[in-house]
Amino acid sequence: MIFSPVFSESAYCAHHSTETALLRVLNDLPVASDDSKVSILTLLDLSAAFDTIDHGILLTRLRHVFGIDNVALSFLQSYLSDRRQTVLIQGFVSESTPLKYGVPQGSVLGPLLFLLYTQPLPHVIDNHSVSHSEFADDTQLYNSSHPSQIQTLLSTSERCISDVKQWMTQNKLQLNDSKTEALLVGGRGASDQALKLTIGHSQITFSKSVRNLGVMFDDELSMRVHVNKFCQLAYYELRKISTIRHYLSQQATQTLVTSLVLSRLDYGNSLLAGIPDTLLNKLQKVQNSAARLVFRCPKRTHTTPLLRALHWLPIAQRIDYKLSSMCYNVFNQTAPHALTEILTVYTPSRSLRSSADTKMLKVPRRNKKTQGQRAFSYIGPVTWNSLPLSVRDSDTPTQFKSSLKTHLFRSAFSADQ
């Protein structure tokens, strides 16, 4: 196995997000593929996870594992007990039913109590030397090996999932076997073996693509499926806006486009670093269409002046902006541990003229442009080191973001000025 056991709970934690959780996974899998390894990514599906938490187990864990006792424990016990539920439909109210299990969703304490309840789960996974990433009730497992050891890899994954399932059963959580998905990455040579994962009484066939925290992963990690689905959705939203465009002001149209299209364009865009130009161009065409819609311009209107007027960074620069921001957080000590441990500050072996530049990251050696060089541990430092020192050496996050956008904006449009 090439992955050391990793625990990364990203939900409800400062400076963590679904994107940082996915970025670590989409770093480790290409690195394994770069080393000619086969990887199995398994996405576990829990049924009504927040609603099945056993109050007795939770309170015992809070007391004996986290040291919460006396008044604080009594407060939490009171918070969880004597809750009731009714259903209101067309003016008719059902009888009140006591809630003996679960934590309140939509509350401040609910998600935190769920994380404390599932605290032992990473240790169960670590026993199998399988890497993992958690975001609330979404758990993904991944491990790798040489293609010749694919059967051993399958067995390891199945044993790990079996122990996870057993732990969940003991803790009143239900793993939905049939809805669990698996992806075989870099396994072209093994695809003829009709490999399957056995989970409980279910046989899980490896998918060509899976939805992972809102992002489509395909078995080649090309992001082609994700880009195509995004473009399809984006054009659908743009068409809807275009039907009411003549009723809207330019500012209102820009607000709609930003909230319904650009916000989705920016979600997870750090995962798109290093994708082929053909996919980048598809995304750029979406942004160009959005700009024409805002200004009510004909289809063939040149969009560079429009993007400049809107102060929108083109797609490639938007990706660089996200990557650079995450690298800045490493120096600012606000990046998640899952990312900081795969980045190394560059220290020259001997005194050089550039030794005064202490804001550089080490670029690891990678073999394949389509795999290893797309990993965040490689493309993040490459993008970061290419920035001027005046940008990298910013004192505050606000100053950095302002300087970074100005630099990227000038580099994107300087040739057209």
Coordinates of C-alpha atoms in Angstrom, one line a residue:
M1 CA 0.0 0.0 0.0
I2 CA 1.3 3.4 -0.8
F3 CA -1.0 5.5 1.4
S4 CA -0.4 5.9 5.0
P5 CA -3.6 5.9 7.1
V6 CA -5.1 9.3 7.1
F7 CA -8.1 10.7 9.0
S8 CA -9.6 13.8 7.6
E9 CA -13.0 14.9 9.1
S10 CA -13.8 18.0 7.2
A11 CA -17.4 18.8 8.2
Y12 CA -18.1 21.7 10.5
C13 CA -14.4 22.4 11.0
A14 CA -12.8 25.8 10.5
H15 CA -11.0 26.3 7.2
H16 CA -12.3 22.9 6.0
S17 CA -14.8 22.3 3.2
T18 CA -16.1 19.6 0.9
E19 CA -13.5 20.9 -1.6
T20 CA -10.5 20.5 0.6
A21 CA -11.7 17.0 1.5
L22 CA -12.1 16.1 -2.2
L23 CA -8.7 17.8 -3.1
R24 CA -6.8 15.4 -0.8
V25 CA -8.5 12.4 -2.3
L26 CA -7.9 13.7 -5.9
N27 CA -4.3 14.2 -4.9
D28 CA -3.6 10.7 -3.6
L29 CA -5.4 8.8 -6.4
P30 CA -3.4 10.5 -9.2
V31 CA -0.1 10.1 -7.3
A32 CA -0.9 6.4 -7.1
S33 CA -1.7 6.2 -10.8
D34 CA 1.5 8.1 -11.5
D35 CA 3.3 5.2 -9.8
S36 CA 1.4 2.7 -12.0
K37 CA -0.8 1.7 -9.1
V38 CA -4.5 0.6 -9.2
S39 CA -6.8 2.2 -6.6
I40 CA -10.2 1.4 -5.2
L41 CA -12.4 4.3 -4.1
T42 CA -15.4 3.3 -2.1
L43 CA -18.2 5.8 -1.2
L44 CA -20.2 4.5 1.8
D45 CA -23.9 5.4 2.0
L46 CA -25.6 5.7 5.4
S47 CA -29.3 5.6 5.9
A48 CA -30.8 8.4 8.0
A49 CA -27.5 8.7 9.9
F50 CA -28.5 11.7 12.1
D51 CA -31.8 10.0 13.0
T52 CA -30.5 6.7 14.3
I53 CA -28.0 7.9 16.9
D54 CA -28.5 6.1 20.2
H55 CA -28.7 8.6 23.1
G56 CA -27.3 6.2 25.6
I57 CA -24.2 5.3 23.5
L58 CA -23.7 9.0 22.8
L59 CA -23.8 10.1 26.4
T60 CA -21.5 7.2 27.5
R61 CA -19.0 8.2 24.8
L62 CA -19.2 11.9 25.8
R63 CA -18.4 11.0 29.4
H64 CA -15.7 8.3 29.0
V65 CA -14.0 9.4 25.8
F66 CA -14.3 13.2 25.9
G67 CA -14.5 13.7 29.7
I68 CA -17.8 15.6 29.6
D69 CA -19.4 15.1 33.0
N70 CA -21.6 16.5 35.8
V71 CA -23.5 19.7 34.8
A72 CA -22.4 19.7 31.2
L73 CA -23.4 16.1 30.7
S74 CA -26.8 16.7 32.4
F75 CA -27.4 19.6 30.1
L76 CA -26.7 17.5 27.0
Q77 CA -28.9 14.7 28.4
S78 CA -31.7 17.2 28.9
Y79 CA -31.2 18.6 25.4
L80 CA -31.6 15.1 23.9
S81 CA -34.4 13.7 26.0
D82 CA -38.2 14.2 25.9
R83 CA -38.2 15.4 22.3
R84 CA -41.4 14.7 20.4
Q85 CA -42.5 14.9 16.8
T86 CA -45.8 15.6 14.9
V87 CA -46.7 15.9 11.3
L88 CA -48.9 18.7 9.9
I89 CA -50.6 18.0 6.5
Q90 CA -53.4 20.3 5.2
G91 CA -54.4 21.4 8.7
F92 CA -54.4 17.9 10.2
V93 CA -51.9 17.2 12.9
S94 CA -50.8 13.7 13.8
E95 CA -50.4 12.3 17.3
S96 CA -47.2 13.4 19.1
T97 CA -44.6 10.7 19.0
P98 CA -41.5 10.5 21.3
L99 CA -38.1 10.7 19.6
K100 CA -35.9 8.1 21.3
Y101 CA -33.1 8.3 18.8
G102 CA -31.3 10.9 16.7
V103 CA -29.9 14.4 17.1
P104 CA -31.8 17.5 15.9
Q105 CA -30.8 18.4 12.3
G106 CA -30.5 22.1 11.5
S107 CA -29.3 22.8 15.0
V108 CA -25.8 23.9 16.2
L109 CA -25.2 21.0 18.5
G110 CA -26.6 18.3 16.2
P111 CA -23.7 18.0 13.7
L112 CA -21.1 18.4 16.5
L113 CA -22.8 15.5 18.5
F114 CA -22.8 13.4 15.3
L115 CA -19.0 13.9 14.9
L116 CA -18.4 13.0 18.5
Y117 CA -20.6 9.9 18.2
T118 CA -18.6 8.6 15.1
Q119 CA -15.2 9.5 16.6
P120 CA -14.1 5.8 16.9
L121 CA -14.9 5.0 13.2
P122 CA -11.5 6.3 11.8
H123 CA -9.6 3.9 14.2
V124 CA -11.6 1.0 12.8
I125 CA -10.5 1.9 9.3
D126 CA -6.9 2.6 10.3
N127 CA -6.6 -1.0 11.4
H128 CA -6.7 -2.0 7.7
S129 CA -4.2 0.6 6.6
V130 CA -6.9 2.2 4.3
S131 CA -6.9 5.9 3.7
H132 CA -10.2 7.7 4.3
S133 CA -11.9 11.0 4.3
E134 CA -15.1 11.9 6.1
F135 CA -17.5 14.8 5.7
A136 CA -20.3 14.4 8.2
D137 CA -22.1 11.1 7.2
D138 CA -20.2 10.8 3.9
T139 CA -17.3 8.4 4.2
Q140 CA -14.9 7.5 1.4
L141 CA -12.3 4.8 1.6
Y142 CA -9.4 4.4 -0.8
N143 CA -6.3 2.2 -1.1
S144 CA -4.0 1.1 -3.9
S145 CA -1.6 -1.6 -5.0
H146 CA 0.2 -2.9 -8.1
P147 CA -2.2 -4.4 -10.7
S148 CA -0.9 -7.8 -10.0
Q149 CA -2.2 -7.6 -6.4
I150 CA -5.7 -6.5 -7.4
Q151 CA -7.3 -9.4 -5.6
T152 CA -5.5 -8.6 -2.4
L153 CA -6.6 -5.0 -2.8
L154 CA -10.2 -6.2 -3.1
S155 CA -9.9 -8.4 -0.1
T156 CA -8.5 -5.5 2.0
S157 CA -11.3 -3.2 1.0
E158 CA -14.0 -5.9 1.7
R159 CA -12.5 -6.6 5.2
C160 CA -12.3 -2.9 6.0
I161 CA -15.9 -2.3 4.9
S162 CA -17.1 -5.4 6.8
D163 CA -15.6 -4.1 10.0
V164 CA -17.0 -0.6 9.3
K165 CA -20.4 -2.2 8.8
Q166 CA -20.1 -4.2 12.0
W167 CA -19.1 -1.1 14.0
M168 CA -22.1 0.8 12.6
T169 CA -24.5 -2.0 13.4
Q170 CA -23.2 -2.0 17.0
N171 CA -23.7 1.7 17.2
K172 CA -27.2 1.8 15.7
L173 CA -26.1 3.2 12.3
Q174 CA -27.1 1.5 9.1
L175 CA -24.8 1.1 6.1
N176 CA -26.8 0.9 2.9
D177 CA -25.0 -1.9 1.1
S178 CA -26.9 -1.5 -2.2
K179 CA -26.3 2.2 -2.5
T180 CA -22.6 2.1 -1.7
E181 CA -20.6 2.9 -4.9
A182 CA -17.1 2.0 -5.9
L183 CA -14.6 3.2 -8.5
L184 CA -11.6 1.3 -9.9
V185 CA -9.0 3.9 -10.8
G186 CA -6.1 3.0 -13.2
G187 CA -7.5 -0.5 -13.6
R188 CA -7.7 -0.8 -17.4
G189 CA -5.8 -4.0 -17.4
A190 CA -8.0 -5.4 -14.7
S191 CA -11.3 -4.4 -16.2
D192 CA -11.6 -7.7 -18.1
Q193 CA -11.8 -9.6 -14.8
A194 CA -15.4 -8.4 -14.0
L195 CA -14.3 -7.4 -10.5
K196 CA -16.9 -6.7 -7.8
L197 CA -16.9 -5.7 -4.2
T198 CA -18.8 -7.9 -1.8
I199 CA -20.5 -5.8 0.9
G200 CA -22.8 -7.8 3.2
H201 CA -25.2 -9.6 0.8
S202 CA -24.7 -7.2 -2.0
Q203 CA -22.3 -7.4 -5.0
I204 CA -21.1 -3.9 -5.9
T205 CA -20.0 -3.5 -9.5
F206 CA -17.4 -0.8 -10.2
S207 CA -18.9 2.3 -11.8
K208 CA -17.5 4.3 -14.6
S209 CA -18.3 7.5 -12.6
V210 CA -19.6 8.4 -9.2
R211 CA -21.0 11.6 -7.6
N212 CA -18.7 12.5 -4.7
L213 CA -19.8 15.4 -2.6
G214 CA -21.3 17.1 -5.6
V215 CA -18.4 16.4 -7.9
M216 CA -18.4 13.7 -10.6
F217 CA -15.3 11.4 -10.4
D218 CA -14.7 9.1 -13.4
D219 CA -12.5 6.1 -13.4
E220 CA -9.8 7.9 -15.4
L221 CA -9.9 11.0 -13.1
S222 CA -10.1 13.1 -16.2
M223 CA -13.0 15.2 -14.9
R224 CA -14.7 14.9 -18.3
V225 CA -18.0 13.7 -16.9
H226 CA -18.0 16.5 -14.3
V227 CA -17.3 19.2 -16.9
N228 CA -19.9 17.8 -19.3
K229 CA -22.6 17.6 -16.7
F230 CA -21.8 21.1 -15.4
C231 CA -22.0 22.6 -18.9
Q232 CA -25.4 20.9 -19.5
L233 CA -26.7 22.3 -16.2
A234 CA -25.2 25.8 -16.8
Y235 CA -26.7 26.2 -20.3
Y236 CA -30.1 25.1 -18.9
E237 CA -29.9 27.9 -16.2
L238 CA -28.7 30.4 -18.8
R239 CA -31.6 29.5 -21.1
K240 CA -34.1 30.1 -18.3
I241 CA -32.6 33.5 -17.5
S242 CA -32.6 34.4 -21.2
T243 CA -36.4 34.0 -21.3
I244 CA -36.9 36.8 -18.8
R245 CA -33.8 38.9 -19.7
H246 CA -35.9 41.7 -21.2
Y247 CA -37.6 42.2 -17.9
L248 CA -34.3 42.4 -16.0
S249 CA -31.8 45.2 -15.5
Q250 CA -28.1 44.5 -16.3
Q251 CA -27.3 44.4 -12.6
A252 CA -30.1 41.9 -11.8
T253 CA -29.1 39.7 -14.6
Q254 CA -25.5 39.7 -13.4
T255 CA -26.6 38.8 -9.9
L256 CA -28.7 35.8 -11.3
V257 CA -25.8 34.6 -13.5
T258 CA -23.4 34.9 -10.6
S259 CA -25.5 33.0 -8.2
L260 CA -26.9 30.3 -10.5
V261 CA -23.9 29.7 -12.9
L262 CA -20.6 31.2 -11.7
S263 CA -21.0 30.0 -8.1
R264 CA -21.3 26.4 -9.4
L265 CA -18.5 27.0 -11.8
D266 CA -16.2 28.0 -8.9
Y267 CA -17.3 25.1 -6.6
G268 CA -14.5 22.5 -6.7
N269 CA -12.6 24.2 -9.5
S270 CA -9.3 23.4 -7.8
L271 CA -10.0 19.8 -8.8
L272 CA -9.9 20.9 -12.5
A273 CA -6.3 22.0 -12.4
G274 CA -4.3 20.4 -15.2
I275 CA -7.3 19.2 -17.2
P276 CA -7.0 19.2 -21.1
D277 CA -7.6 22.5 -23.0
T278 CA -10.6 20.9 -24.7
L279 CA -12.4 20.7 -21.3
L280 CA -11.2 24.1 -20.2
N281 CA -12.6 25.6 -23.5
K282 CA -16.0 24.0 -22.8
L283 CA -16.1 25.8 -19.4
Q284 CA -14.8 29.0 -21.0
K285 CA -17.7 28.9 -23.5
V286 CA -20.2 28.8 -20.6
Q287 CA -18.6 31.9 -19.1
N288 CA -18.6 33.6 -22.4
S289 CA -22.3 32.9 -22.9
A290 CA -23.0 34.2 -19.4
A291 CA -21.2 37.5 -20.2
R292 CA -23.1 37.9 -23.5
L293 CA -26.4 37.4 -21.6
V294 CA -25.5 40.0 -19.1
F295 CA -24.8 42.6 -21.8
R296 CA -27.5 41.3 -24.2
C297 CA -24.9 40.8 -26.9
P298 CA -25.2 38.7 -30.1
K299 CA -23.9 35.1 -30.1
R300 CA -20.7 35.9 -32.0
T301 CA -19.7 39.0 -30.0
H302 CA -16.0 38.9 -28.9
T303 CA -16.1 38.3 -25.1
T304 CA -12.7 39.6 -23.9
P305 CA -14.0 43.2 -23.5
L306 CA -17.1 41.9 -21.8
L307 CA -15.2 39.8 -19.2
R308 CA -12.9 42.7 -18.6
A309 CA -15.8 45.0 -18.0
L310 CA -17.4 42.6 -15.6
H311 CA -14.1 42.1 -13.9
W312 CA -14.5 38.3 -14.3
L313 CA -11.3 36.2 -14.3
P314 CA -11.3 33.6 -17.2
I315 CA -11.6 30.0 -16.2
A316 CA -7.9 29.2 -16.2
Q317 CA -7.2 32.1 -13.9
R318 CA -10.1 31.3 -11.6
I319 CA -8.5 27.8 -11.1
D320 CA -5.1 29.4 -10.4
Y321 CA -6.8 31.8 -7.9
K322 CA -8.3 28.9 -6.0
L323 CA -5.0 26.9 -6.0
S324 CA -3.0 29.9 -4.9
S325 CA -5.4 30.7 -2.1
M326 CA -5.1 27.2 -0.7
C327 CA -1.3 27.4 -0.9
Y328 CA -1.3 30.8 0.9
N329 CA -3.3 29.2 3.7
V330 CA -0.4 26.8 4.2
F331 CA 1.9 29.7 5.1
N332 CA -0.9 31.4 7.0
Q333 CA -1.3 28.2 9.1
T334 CA -5.0 28.0 8.3
A335 CA -5.0 25.1 5.8
P336 CA -6.4 21.7 6.7
H337 CA -3.8 19.2 8.0
A338 CA -4.8 16.9 5.1
L339 CA -3.3 19.5 2.7
T340 CA -0.4 20.8 4.7
E341 CA 1.1 17.4 5.1
I342 CA 1.4 16.9 1.3
L343 CA 3.1 20.3 0.8
T344 CA 6.7 21.2 1.8
V345 CA 8.2 24.6 2.1
Y346 CA 11.2 24.8 -0.2
T347 CA 14.6 25.1 1.5
P348 CA 17.7 25.5 -0.8
S349 CA 20.5 23.1 -0.1
R350 CA 23.1 25.9 -0.4
S351 CA 23.0 29.7 -0.2
L352 CA 21.7 31.2 -3.4
R353 CA 20.7 34.7 -4.6
S354 CA 17.1 33.7 -4.2
S355 CA 17.6 32.4 -0.6
A356 CA 15.8 35.5 0.7
D357 CA 12.6 34.1 -0.9
T358 CA 11.2 32.0 2.0
K359 CA 7.7 31.7 0.5
M360 CA 8.3 28.9 -2.0
L361 CA 7.0 25.4 -2.1
K362 CA 8.9 22.3 -3.1
V363 CA 7.8 20.7 -6.4
P364 CA 7.9 16.9 -6.1
R365 CA 9.0 14.8 -9.1
R366 CA 6.1 13.3 -11.0
N367 CA 6.1 11.2 -14.2
K368 CA 2.8 11.5 -16.0
K369 CA 1.4 14.9 -17.1
T370 CA -2.2 13.5 -17.1
Q371 CA -1.9 12.0 -13.6
G372 CA 0.9 12.9 -11.3
Q373 CA 1.3 16.4 -12.5
R374 CA -2.4 17.1 -11.9
A375 CA -2.1 16.2 -8.2
F376 CA -2.4 19.1 -5.8
S377 CA 1.0 18.3 -4.3
Y378 CA 2.5 19.0 -7.7
I379 CA 0.4 21.6 -9.5
G380 CA -0.3 23.6 -6.3
P381 CA 3.4 24.4 -5.7
V382 CA 4.0 25.0 -9.5
T383 CA 1.1 27.5 -9.5
W384 CA 2.2 29.2 -6.3
N385 CA 5.9 29.5 -7.2
S386 CA 5.0 31.2 -10.5
L387 CA 3.4 34.1 -8.6
P388 CA 5.5 37.3 -8.0
L389 CA 7.1 37.5 -4.6
S390 CA 5.1 40.7 -3.9
V391 CA 1.9 38.7 -4.1
R392 CA 3.1 35.6 -2.2
D393 CA 4.6 37.8 0.6
S394 CA 1.3 39.5 1.4
D395 CA 0.8 40.2 5.1
T396 CA -3.0 39.5 5.4
P397 CA -5.4 37.3 3.5
T398 CA -7.3 40.3 2.3
Q399 CA -4.2 41.9 0.9
F400 CA -3.2 38.6 -0.7
K401 CA -6.6 38.1 -2.4
S402 CA -6.6 41.6 -3.8
S403 CA -3.0 41.4 -5.1
L404 CA -3.6 37.9 -6.5
K405 CA -6.7 38.9 -8.4
T406 CA -5.0 42.0 -9.7
H407 CA -2.0 40.0 -10.9
L408 CA -4.2 37.3 -12.6
F409 CA -6.5 39.9 -14.1
R410 CA -3.5 41.7 -15.7
S411 CA -1.9 38.5 -17.0
A412 CA -5.3 37.4 -18.5
F413 CA -6.0 40.7 -20.3
S414 CA -2.7 42.5 -20.8
A415 CA -2.3 41.2 -24.3
D416 CA -5.7 42.6 -25.3
Q417 CA -5.1 46.1 -23.9

